[in-house]
Coordinates of C-alpha atoms and ligand atoms in Angstrom, one line a residue:
M1 CA 17.8 -102.2 215.0
P2 CA 19.0 -105.7 215.4
H3 CA 18.1 -107.7 218.4
L4 CA 20.6 -108.7 221.0
G5 CA 22.2 -111.5 219.0
R6 CA 22.9 -109.2 216.1
R7 CA 24.0 -106.5 218.5
L8 CA 26.8 -108.7 220.0
A9 CA 27.8 -109.5 216.6
A10 CA 28.2 -105.9 215.7
V11 CA 30.2 -105.5 218.9
T12 CA 32.7 -108.0 217.6
A13 CA 32.7 -106.2 214.2
A14 CA 34.4 -103.2 215.7
L15 CA 37.0 -105.2 217.7
A16 CA 39.3 -106.6 215.1
I17 CA 41.8 -103.9 215.3
S18 CA 42.2 -104.1 219.0
V19 CA 42.7 -107.9 219.0
T20 CA 45.5 -108.3 216.5
T21 CA 48.0 -109.2 219.2
G22 CA 47.0 -112.7 220.3
P23 CA 46.8 -116.2 218.7
I24 CA 44.4 -117.0 215.9
S25 CA 42.1 -119.3 217.9
P26 CA 42.2 -122.9 216.9
A27 CA 39.4 -124.3 214.8
S28 CA 36.7 -126.1 216.8
A29 CA 36.8 -129.9 216.7
D30 CA 33.2 -129.7 215.5
P31 CA 33.3 -129.0 211.8
R32 CA 30.0 -127.0 212.2
Q33 CA 30.9 -123.8 214.0
T34 CA 28.3 -122.6 216.4
D35 CA 30.2 -120.8 219.2
K36 CA 29.8 -117.1 219.4
N37 CA 32.3 -114.9 221.2
P38 CA 31.9 -111.1 221.4
T39 CA 35.6 -110.5 222.1
A40 CA 38.8 -112.4 221.2
T41 CA 42.5 -111.7 221.5
G42 CA 45.1 -113.1 219.2
Y43 CA 47.9 -112.5 216.8
G44 CA 48.5 -113.0 213.2
G45 CA 45.2 -111.5 212.2
A46 CA 41.6 -111.2 213.4
V47 CA 38.2 -111.7 212.0
T48 CA 34.8 -110.5 213.2
T49 CA 31.5 -111.4 211.5
V50 CA 28.0 -112.2 212.9
D51 CA 28.5 -115.8 212.2
P52 CA 31.0 -118.5 213.5
E53 CA 31.0 -120.4 210.3
A54 CA 32.0 -117.2 208.3
S55 CA 34.6 -116.2 210.9
A56 CA 36.0 -119.7 210.8
A57 CA 36.2 -119.6 207.0
A58 CA 38.1 -116.4 207.1
I59 CA 40.5 -117.7 209.8
E60 CA 41.1 -120.8 207.7
V61 CA 42.2 -118.6 204.8
L62 CA 44.4 -116.5 207.0
R63 CA 46.0 -119.5 208.6
K64 CA 46.8 -120.9 205.1
G65 CA 48.7 -117.6 204.4
G66 CA 45.9 -115.6 202.7
N67 CA 45.6 -111.9 203.4
A68 CA 42.7 -109.9 204.8
V69 CA 41.0 -109.4 201.4
D70 CA 41.1 -113.1 200.6
A71 CA 39.7 -113.9 204.0
A72 CA 37.0 -111.2 203.7
V73 CA 35.8 -112.6 200.5
A74 CA 35.7 -116.1 202.0
A75 CA 33.7 -114.9 204.9
A76 CA 31.3 -112.9 202.8
A77 CA 30.7 -116.0 200.6
T78 CA 30.1 -118.0 203.7
L79 CA 27.6 -115.4 205.0
G80 CA 25.8 -115.9 201.8
V81 CA 25.2 -119.5 203.0
T82 CA 24.6 -118.9 206.7
E83 CA 23.1 -115.4 206.7
P84 CA 21.3 -115.6 203.5
Y85 CA 18.6 -113.1 204.5
S86 CA 21.1 -110.3 205.1
A87 CA 23.8 -110.9 202.5
G88 CA 24.7 -112.8 199.4
I89 CA 25.5 -112.7 195.7
G90 CA 22.0 -111.3 195.1
G91 CA 22.9 -108.0 196.8
G92 CA 25.5 -105.2 197.2
G93 CA 27.8 -103.5 199.5
Y94 CA 30.9 -101.4 200.3
F95 CA 34.4 -102.6 200.8
V96 CA 37.0 -100.5 202.5
Y97 CA 40.6 -101.6 202.6
Y98 CA 43.7 -100.3 204.5
D99 CA 46.9 -101.3 202.9
A100 CA 49.6 -101.6 205.5
K101 CA 52.5 -101.2 203.0
S102 CA 51.4 -98.0 201.5
G103 CA 49.3 -96.8 204.4
K104 CA 46.6 -96.0 202.0
V105 CA 42.9 -96.5 202.4
S106 CA 40.9 -97.5 199.2
T107 CA 37.3 -98.5 198.6
I108 CA 35.1 -100.3 196.2
D109 CA 31.4 -99.3 195.6
G110 CA 29.5 -102.5 195.0
R111 CA 26.1 -101.0 195.3
E112 CA 23.2 -102.4 193.2
T113 CA 22.1 -100.3 190.2
A114 CA 18.7 -99.6 188.8
P115 CA 18.0 -101.2 185.4
A116 CA 18.3 -99.1 182.3
G117 CA 14.6 -99.5 181.7
I118 CA 13.4 -98.1 185.0
K119 CA 11.0 -95.1 184.8
P120 CA 10.5 -92.2 187.2
D121 CA 7.1 -93.7 187.9
A122 CA 8.3 -97.2 188.6
F123 CA 6.9 -97.0 192.1
I124 CA 3.4 -96.0 190.9
D125 CA 0.9 -98.8 190.4
P126 CA -0.1 -98.6 186.7
G127 CA -3.4 -100.2 187.7
T128 CA -4.5 -97.5 190.1
G129 CA -2.2 -94.6 189.3
K130 CA -1.3 -94.4 193.0
P131 CA 2.0 -95.2 194.6
Y132 CA 2.6 -98.8 195.6
R133 CA 2.5 -99.3 199.3
F134 CA 6.0 -99.8 200.7
T135 CA 4.7 -103.1 202.3
P136 CA 3.7 -105.5 200.7
E137 CA 4.0 -104.2 197.1
L138 CA 7.4 -102.6 196.9
V139 CA 9.4 -104.8 199.2
T140 CA 8.3 -108.0 197.7
S141 CA 8.6 -107.2 194.0
G142 CA 10.8 -107.4 190.9
V143 CA 10.6 -103.6 190.6
S144 CA 12.8 -103.1 193.6
V145 CA 15.5 -105.5 192.6
G146 CA 18.8 -103.8 191.7
V147 CA 21.5 -105.3 189.6
P148 CA 23.6 -107.1 192.2
G149 CA 27.1 -105.7 192.9
T150 CA 28.4 -108.2 195.4
P151 CA 29.9 -110.7 192.9
A152 CA 31.7 -107.9 191.1
T153 CA 33.0 -106.5 194.4
W154 CA 34.6 -109.8 195.4
E155 CA 36.1 -110.2 192.0
R156 CA 37.5 -106.6 192.0
A157 CA 38.8 -106.8 195.6
L158 CA 40.7 -110.0 194.9
E159 CA 42.0 -108.6 191.6
R160 CA 43.3 -105.4 193.3
W161 CA 44.6 -106.7 196.6
G162 CA 44.0 -110.5 196.9
S163 CA 46.6 -113.3 196.9
I164 CA 44.3 -116.2 196.1
S165 CA 42.0 -117.1 193.3
L166 CA 38.2 -116.6 193.4
G167 CA 37.9 -120.4 193.3
D168 CA 40.0 -120.7 196.5
A169 CA 38.2 -117.9 198.2
L170 CA 34.9 -119.7 197.5
K171 CA 36.0 -123.1 198.8
P172 CA 35.1 -122.7 202.5
A173 CA 31.6 -121.4 201.6
I174 CA 31.0 -124.3 199.2
K175 CA 32.0 -126.7 201.9
V176 CA 29.6 -125.1 204.4
A177 CA 26.7 -125.0 201.8
D178 CA 27.2 -128.7 201.1
R179 CA 27.7 -130.0 204.6
G180 CA 25.2 -127.6 206.1
F181 CA 25.1 -125.3 209.1
V182 CA 23.3 -125.6 212.4
V183 CA 20.0 -123.6 212.4
D184 CA 19.9 -121.2 215.2
E185 CA 17.0 -119.2 216.7
T186 CA 17.8 -116.1 214.6
F187 CA 17.6 -118.1 211.3
R188 CA 14.4 -119.7 212.3
S189 CA 12.7 -116.5 213.5
Q190 CA 13.8 -114.5 210.4
T191 CA 12.3 -117.3 208.2
A192 CA 9.2 -117.1 210.3
D193 CA 9.0 -113.3 209.8
N194 CA 9.2 -113.8 206.1
Q195 CA 7.0 -116.9 205.9
A196 CA 4.1 -115.2 204.0
R197 CA 6.3 -113.7 201.3
F198 CA 8.7 -116.8 201.1
N199 CA 5.5 -118.8 200.5
A200 CA 4.7 -116.5 197.6
F201 CA 7.4 -117.9 195.5
T202 CA 7.9 -121.5 194.5
S203 CA 11.6 -121.2 194.5
T204 CA 11.9 -119.6 197.9
K205 CA 9.4 -122.0 199.4
D206 CA 11.4 -125.0 198.1
L207 CA 14.6 -123.7 199.7
Y208 CA 13.6 -122.1 202.9
L209 CA 10.3 -123.7 203.8
Q210 CA 11.0 -127.3 202.9
G211 CA 8.0 -129.5 203.4
G212 CA 6.0 -126.4 204.1
K213 CA 7.8 -126.0 207.4
L214 CA 10.1 -123.6 209.1
P215 CA 13.6 -124.9 209.7
E216 CA 14.0 -126.3 213.2
V217 CA 16.5 -124.9 215.6
G218 CA 19.4 -127.4 215.9
S219 CA 18.7 -129.0 212.6
V220 CA 21.3 -128.9 209.8
F221 CA 20.5 -126.7 206.8
Q222 CA 22.2 -127.5 203.5
N223 CA 22.1 -125.4 200.3
H224 CA 23.4 -127.5 197.4
D225 CA 22.0 -125.1 194.8
L226 CA 24.1 -122.3 196.2
A227 CA 27.2 -124.7 196.4
D228 CA 26.7 -125.4 192.7
T229 CA 26.3 -121.7 191.9
Y230 CA 29.6 -121.0 193.7
R231 CA 31.2 -123.9 191.9
L232 CA 30.2 -122.4 188.6
L233 CA 31.6 -119.0 189.6
A234 CA 34.8 -120.7 191.0
R235 CA 35.2 -122.4 187.6
K236 CA 34.3 -119.6 185.2
G237 CA 34.7 -116.4 187.2
M238 CA 32.1 -113.7 187.9
S239 CA 31.3 -113.3 184.2
A240 CA 29.2 -116.4 184.7
F241 CA 27.0 -114.4 187.0
Y242 CA 26.7 -111.3 184.8
T243 CA 26.4 -113.1 181.4
G244 CA 25.1 -116.5 180.2
P245 CA 22.4 -118.8 181.6
L246 CA 22.6 -117.5 185.2
A247 CA 22.2 -113.8 184.1
E248 CA 19.2 -114.9 181.9
E249 CA 17.6 -116.7 184.9
I250 CA 18.1 -113.6 187.2
A251 CA 16.5 -111.3 184.6
K252 CA 13.6 -113.8 184.1
T253 CA 13.0 -114.0 187.9
V254 CA 12.8 -110.1 188.1
Q255 CA 10.6 -109.7 185.0
N256 CA 8.5 -112.8 185.7
P257 CA 8.7 -113.7 189.4
P258 CA 8.2 -117.4 190.2
K259 CA 4.9 -116.8 192.0
S260 CA 3.2 -119.6 193.9
P261 CA -0.2 -120.2 192.2
D262 CA -2.1 -119.6 195.6
T263 CA -0.4 -116.4 196.7
K264 CA -2.4 -113.2 197.2
L265 CA 0.7 -111.0 197.2
P266 CA 0.6 -108.6 194.2
V267 CA 4.4 -108.7 193.4
P268 CA 4.9 -105.9 190.8
V269 CA 7.4 -107.0 188.1
G270 CA 10.7 -105.3 187.3
S271 CA 12.4 -104.5 184.0
M272 CA 16.0 -105.9 184.6
T273 CA 17.5 -107.4 181.5
T274 CA 20.6 -109.5 180.8
K275 CA 22.2 -106.3 179.3
D276 CA 21.8 -104.5 182.7
L277 CA 23.6 -107.4 184.3
A278 CA 26.3 -107.5 181.6
N279 CA 26.8 -103.7 182.1
Y280 CA 27.3 -103.8 185.9
E281 CA 30.5 -102.5 187.3
A282 CA 31.9 -102.3 190.8
V283 CA 33.5 -98.8 191.1
D284 CA 36.9 -98.0 192.6
Q285 CA 36.3 -95.0 194.8
D286 CA 38.4 -92.7 196.9
P287 CA 37.3 -92.8 200.5
T288 CA 36.0 -89.9 202.4
H289 CA 38.4 -88.4 204.9
V290 CA 38.2 -86.2 207.9
N291 CA 40.5 -85.6 210.8
Y292 CA 38.8 -86.0 214.2
R293 CA 40.9 -84.9 217.2
G294 CA 44.0 -86.3 215.5
Y295 CA 42.5 -89.5 214.1
D296 CA 42.2 -89.9 210.4
V297 CA 38.7 -91.2 209.7
Y298 CA 38.2 -92.9 206.4
G299 CA 34.7 -93.8 205.2
M300 CA 32.6 -94.7 202.2
A301 CA 32.0 -91.9 199.7
P302 CA 28.7 -91.6 197.8
S303 CA 26.7 -93.5 196.6
S304 CA 26.7 -94.2 200.3
S305 CA 25.9 -91.3 202.5
G306 CA 27.8 -93.1 205.3
G307 CA 31.2 -91.4 204.9
T308 CA 29.9 -87.8 204.3
T309 CA 27.3 -88.0 207.1
V310 CA 29.6 -89.5 209.7
G311 CA 32.4 -87.2 208.5
E312 CA 30.3 -84.0 208.6
S313 CA 29.0 -84.8 212.1
L314 CA 32.6 -85.3 213.3
N315 CA 33.7 -82.0 211.8
I316 CA 30.8 -80.3 213.6
L317 CA 31.7 -82.1 216.9
D318 CA 35.4 -81.2 216.5
V319 CA 34.5 -77.6 217.1
F320 CA 33.4 -78.4 220.7
D321 CA 35.6 -79.6 223.5
L322 CA 33.8 -82.8 224.2
P323 CA 36.7 -84.6 225.9
G324 CA 36.6 -81.6 228.3
L325 CA 32.9 -82.4 228.9
K326 CA 33.6 -86.0 229.5
A327 CA 32.3 -86.0 233.1
D328 CA 29.0 -84.8 231.8
Q329 CA 27.9 -87.6 229.5
P330 CA 24.5 -86.2 228.7
A331 CA 26.1 -83.0 227.5
V332 CA 28.4 -85.0 225.2
L333 CA 25.5 -87.1 223.9
H334 CA 23.4 -83.9 223.3
H335 CA 26.2 -82.6 221.0
Y336 CA 26.3 -86.0 219.2
L337 CA 22.5 -85.9 218.6
E338 CA 22.4 -82.4 217.4
A339 CA 25.4 -82.8 215.1
S340 CA 23.9 -85.8 213.5
A341 CA 20.6 -84.0 212.8
L342 CA 22.5 -81.2 211.1
A343 CA 24.4 -83.7 209.0
F344 CA 21.3 -85.6 208.1
A345 CA 19.7 -82.4 206.9
D346 CA 22.6 -82.1 204.4
R347 CA 22.5 -85.8 203.6
G348 CA 18.8 -85.4 202.5
K349 CA 19.5 -82.3 200.4
Y350 CA 22.7 -83.2 198.7
V351 CA 23.6 -86.9 198.7
G352 CA 22.8 -89.3 195.8
D353 CA 24.7 -91.3 193.3
P354 CA 27.6 -89.0 192.1
A355 CA 27.4 -90.5 188.6
F356 CA 24.0 -88.8 188.3
V357 CA 23.9 -85.9 190.6
D358 CA 26.5 -83.3 191.6
V359 CA 27.3 -84.4 195.2
P360 CA 29.4 -81.9 197.1
T361 CA 31.4 -84.6 198.9
E362 CA 34.4 -82.3 199.4
A363 CA 32.3 -79.5 201.0
L364 CA 30.3 -81.9 203.2
T365 CA 33.5 -83.3 204.6
D366 CA 35.3 -79.9 204.8
P367 CA 36.1 -78.8 208.3
V368 CA 35.3 -75.2 207.4
F369 CA 31.8 -76.3 206.4
G370 CA 31.5 -78.3 209.6
K371 CA 32.6 -75.2 211.6
E372 CA 29.9 -73.2 209.9
R373 CA 27.3 -75.9 210.6
A374 CA 28.4 -76.0 214.2
C375 CA 26.9 -72.4 214.5
E376 CA 23.5 -74.1 214.5
L377 CA 24.3 -76.4 217.4
D378 CA 23.2 -74.9 220.7
P379 CA 25.2 -76.7 223.5
N380 CA 22.3 -76.1 225.9
H381 CA 19.1 -76.7 223.9
A382 CA 17.9 -79.1 221.3
A383 CA 16.9 -77.5 218.0
T384 CA 13.4 -77.9 216.6
K385 CA 13.6 -80.6 214.0
P386 CA 13.8 -80.9 211.2
V387 CA 16.7 -78.5 211.0
K388 CA 17.6 -76.8 207.7
P389 CA 20.5 -77.9 205.5
G390 CA 23.5 -75.7 205.1
N391 CA 24.7 -74.0 201.9
V392 CA 27.5 -75.9 200.3
A393 CA 27.9 -73.4 197.6
S394 CA 29.0 -70.6 199.9
Y395 CA 30.5 -71.1 203.3
D396 CA 33.6 -69.7 205.1
G397 CA 33.2 -71.0 208.6
T398 CA 31.4 -68.0 210.0
C399 CA 27.8 -68.2 211.2
P400 CA 25.4 -67.6 208.4
A401 CA 22.4 -65.3 208.8
K402 CA 19.9 -67.2 206.7
P403 CA 19.9 -70.9 206.2
A404 CA 18.4 -72.5 203.1
A405 CA 15.0 -74.3 202.8
L406 CA 13.9 -77.2 205.0
A407 CA 15.0 -80.6 204.3
D408 CA 12.2 -83.0 203.8
E409 CA 13.2 -86.6 204.0
K410 CA 11.2 -89.7 204.5
D411 CA 13.3 -92.7 205.7
T412 CA 12.2 -95.9 204.2
E413 CA 15.4 -97.9 204.6
N414 CA 15.2 -101.2 206.3
V415 CA 17.1 -102.9 209.0
S416 CA 19.0 -105.9 207.8
T417 CA 22.6 -106.1 206.5
T418 CA 25.8 -107.5 207.8
N419 CA 29.2 -106.1 208.6
M420 CA 32.7 -107.6 209.0
T421 CA 36.2 -106.6 209.9
V422 CA 39.2 -108.6 208.9
S423 CA 42.9 -107.9 209.6
D424 CA 46.0 -110.0 208.7
K425 CA 49.5 -110.6 209.9
W426 CA 50.8 -107.9 207.6
G427 CA 48.5 -105.3 209.2
N428 CA 46.1 -104.9 206.3
V429 CA 42.5 -104.2 207.3
V430 CA 39.2 -104.8 205.6
E431 CA 36.0 -103.2 206.7
Y432 CA 33.1 -104.5 204.6
T433 CA 29.3 -104.0 204.9
L434 CA 27.0 -105.9 202.6
T435 CA 23.3 -106.4 202.3
I436 CA 20.3 -107.5 200.3
E437 CA 18.5 -104.6 201.9
Q438 CA 15.4 -105.9 203.9
T439 CA 15.8 -109.1 205.9
G440 CA 15.1 -111.7 203.1
G441 CA 15.6 -109.1 200.4
S442 CA 12.9 -109.2 197.7
G443 CA 11.8 -112.6 199.0
M444 CA 12.7 -114.1 195.6
V445 CA 15.2 -117.0 195.2
V446 CA 16.5 -117.4 191.6
P447 CA 15.0 -120.8 190.9
G448 CA 17.5 -123.6 191.4
R449 CA 20.4 -121.2 192.2
G450 CA 20.1 -121.0 196.0
F451 CA 20.3 -117.3 196.6
L452 CA 17.8 -114.4 197.2
L453 CA 17.6 -111.2 195.1
N454 CA 17.8 -107.9 196.9
N455 CA 15.2 -105.2 197.1
E456 CA 17.7 -102.4 197.3
L457 CA 15.9 -100.0 195.0
T458 CA 13.5 -99.3 197.8
D459 CA 16.4 -97.1 199.1
F460 CA 15.6 -94.6 196.3
S461 CA 13.1 -91.9 197.5
T462 CA 9.8 -93.6 197.0
V463 CA 8.1 -90.3 196.0
Y464 CA 9.7 -88.9 192.8
S465 CA 10.9 -85.3 192.8
A466 CA 13.1 -83.9 190.0
T467 CA 15.2 -82.0 192.6
D468 CA 15.8 -84.9 194.9
P469 CA 19.4 -86.2 194.6
N470 CA 18.0 -89.7 195.5
R471 CA 15.3 -89.8 192.8
I472 CA 15.0 -93.0 190.7
E473 CA 17.0 -92.9 187.5
P474 CA 18.0 -95.6 185.0
G475 CA 21.4 -97.1 185.9
K476 CA 21.6 -95.2 189.2
R477 CA 22.7 -96.5 192.6
P478 CA 20.2 -95.8 195.4
R479 CA 21.7 -93.8 198.3
S480 CA 22.9 -96.0 201.1
S481 CA 23.7 -95.5 204.8
M482 CA 26.3 -98.2 205.0
S483 CA 29.3 -96.9 206.8
P484 CA 32.3 -99.1 206.8
T485 CA 34.9 -96.9 208.6
I486 CA 38.5 -97.1 209.4
L487 CA 40.3 -94.8 211.8
L488 CA 44.1 -94.4 211.8
E489 CA 46.3 -92.9 214.5
D490 CA 49.7 -91.8 213.1
G491 CA 49.0 -93.8 210.0
K492 CA 48.3 -97.0 211.8
P493 CA 44.9 -98.7 212.3
F494 CA 43.2 -97.6 215.6
L495 CA 39.7 -98.7 215.1
A496 CA 37.6 -100.3 212.3
L497 CA 33.9 -100.4 212.5
G498 CA 30.6 -100.8 210.8
S499 CA 27.1 -101.9 211.5
P500 CA 23.7 -103.0 210.1
G501 CA 20.7 -101.0 210.8
G502 CA 19.5 -98.9 207.8
S503 CA 20.0 -95.1 208.4
T504 CA 20.8 -95.9 212.1
I505 CA 24.1 -97.4 210.7
I506 CA 25.3 -93.8 210.5
T507 CA 24.4 -92.8 214.1
T508 CA 25.6 -96.2 215.5
V509 CA 29.1 -95.7 213.9
L510 CA 29.1 -92.0 214.9
Q511 CA 28.1 -92.6 218.5
T512 CA 30.6 -95.5 218.9
I513 CA 33.4 -93.1 217.7
V514 CA 32.2 -90.4 220.2
N515 CA 32.1 -93.0 223.0
R516 CA 35.5 -94.3 222.2
I517 CA 37.4 -91.0 221.5
D518 CA 35.5 -88.4 223.5
L519 CA 34.2 -90.4 226.4
G520 CA 37.3 -92.5 226.5
M521 CA 35.4 -95.8 226.7
S522 CA 37.1 -99.1 225.8
T523 CA 36.0 -100.4 222.4
P524 CA 33.7 -103.1 223.9
D525 CA 32.1 -100.5 226.2
A526 CA 31.8 -98.0 223.4
I527 CA 29.8 -100.5 221.4
A528 CA 27.8 -101.9 224.4
A529 CA 26.7 -98.4 225.6
P530 CA 23.0 -97.8 225.0
R531 CA 22.3 -95.9 221.8
A532 CA 20.1 -93.1 220.6
S533 CA 19.7 -91.9 217.1
Q534 CA 18.7 -88.4 215.8
R535 CA 18.2 -88.3 212.1
N536 CA 16.7 -84.9 211.8
T537 CA 13.2 -86.0 212.8
A538 CA 10.9 -84.5 215.4
S539 CA 11.9 -87.2 218.0
V540 CA 15.0 -89.1 218.9
T541 CA 14.8 -92.9 218.8
A542 CA 16.5 -94.5 221.8
E543 CA 17.2 -98.0 223.1
P544 CA 15.3 -98.8 226.3
A545 CA 18.5 -98.8 228.2
F546 CA 19.4 -95.3 227.0
I547 CA 16.0 -94.1 228.4
D548 CA 16.6 -96.0 231.6
K549 CA 20.0 -94.3 232.0
Y550 CA 19.3 -90.7 230.9
G551 CA 15.5 -90.5 231.3
A552 CA 13.0 -89.8 228.6
C553 CA 12.1 -86.5 227.1
V554 CA 8.6 -86.0 225.7
D555 CA 8.3 -87.8 222.5
V556 CA 11.2 -90.2 222.6
P557 CA 10.2 -93.4 220.9
V558 CA 11.8 -96.5 222.4
W559 CA 14.2 -98.2 219.9
P560 CA 13.9 -100.9 218.6
Q561 CA 10.2 -100.9 219.6
A562 CA 8.0 -98.2 218.2
D563 CA 6.3 -97.3 221.5
T564 CA 6.4 -93.8 222.7
V565 CA 7.2 -92.8 226.2
G566 CA 6.0 -89.5 227.5
Ligands
LIG601 N1 19.7 -100.8 202.4 C1 20.4 -100.2 203.5 C2 21.5 -99.2 203.1 O1 22.1 -99.4 202.1 C3 21.0 -101.2 204.4 C4 20.0 -102.0 205.0 C5 20.1 -102.2 206.5 O2 21.1 -102.1 207.1 O3 19.1 -102.5 207.1 O4 21.8 -98.3 203.7

């Protein structure tokens, strides 16, 4: 889970809808934006990102008459400069768009894909015949790099809903990359956390450890290579990313990582080719939809498990009168935790890339299925975990006698990623979560190009099983937890939210919705409330403040630390 700085940023990310009625705040006199404000009120549009430069970029676009989609792309490109360890053109993400005119919610799946040449045993070390260790082998490798989806997502979003060119959307980011941004404590500490693996690659060392040193807090960090890459894309379009010299260099970096001569890191190589890059497509996708206590909740359909898992949990909770239990917060939270465990059991059994496996998205988000799953939720006792998945092939809302086999899921997702919300004066809303997976992705900068490649393929199940919907397959998207979500009330935006945090993204989004709707908290309070997360594992993880407030049961690990309190 992100530390406090990130957490506040996530707070702002859920606020955009509630702050569309005040002025767009004026740009700071200092061209380098450093002020962070968790809450803002304005009119004419609103932007929330983790980073003041990215928010300023989006606001500039809105002020010049651009729409929410234009501004979101501008912000995302700027995050590629200022938050390069969480997001950038070397990664992927999910873009959710509410169109005010039609009242329709649409999405783009810009998830990374596995190369065509990947084998089921890609995560087995050919030297030993044993699985690679997750750290360091898998995370810092070519084998975990997926074909990036972010450039195609920006292009597709602008093509479908934008009003400015890609070149114009990239302008603010190019400016920030050239003039530099002010290094903060987060950037320095994330660089420090990655120092060993950044040192392992000449290209990464040259960019992020200049002179062999960590960037100093308060210094100005420029990335001219990335500015040049953006200029190339602005001139030639995203085909210059997926074909031609840049595509060749990306493939070369994956197949033959630019290892420093003195590194001891093993760095398994990947198989990505220029053909894999040329074949990449961002996918237009219908959103998931459930109705929760009168609100229409739209989320991201598979390949992300966000929409189905948040949606199923809400369908389960809808069966219970949680607003009636409002005075008893622990009881409401008990329902929330138990519902998410049930939904995670189904996530593990059924969700993968729908282009490869038959994902029962409709059943998982069907209120009748949710009602049947609610039979397993005891309002007074926590079930023994892991709980069993439901049967999507046959359900009618009545309590089943015999549930199916046990879910068995190992969670290897990492906690990086960034989320943004943008709205405009027309009332359009973008909720966009993007990532390069681990903080620092694969650790590999494409030489001379100024951006890191992802290690998203670590989101596949690391142990291969032919019946696992999230098994590795050529061309497939690994299952994600990213959950950009938009709630409408009577067809109008009520709340838009998303989060970083690996599989806790799902529970963070879910708990925030429960806090807001069932516990009647304001949006800032709903986000600031201490969190706990139950992902169908023996113990619940909880933030220290949650344990302070509600007490610890046996075996409740403190979140984000791994300590156990007894
Ligand atoms: N790779 C993760 C996912 O797609 C996101 C990484 C994170 O948030 O830490 O779900």
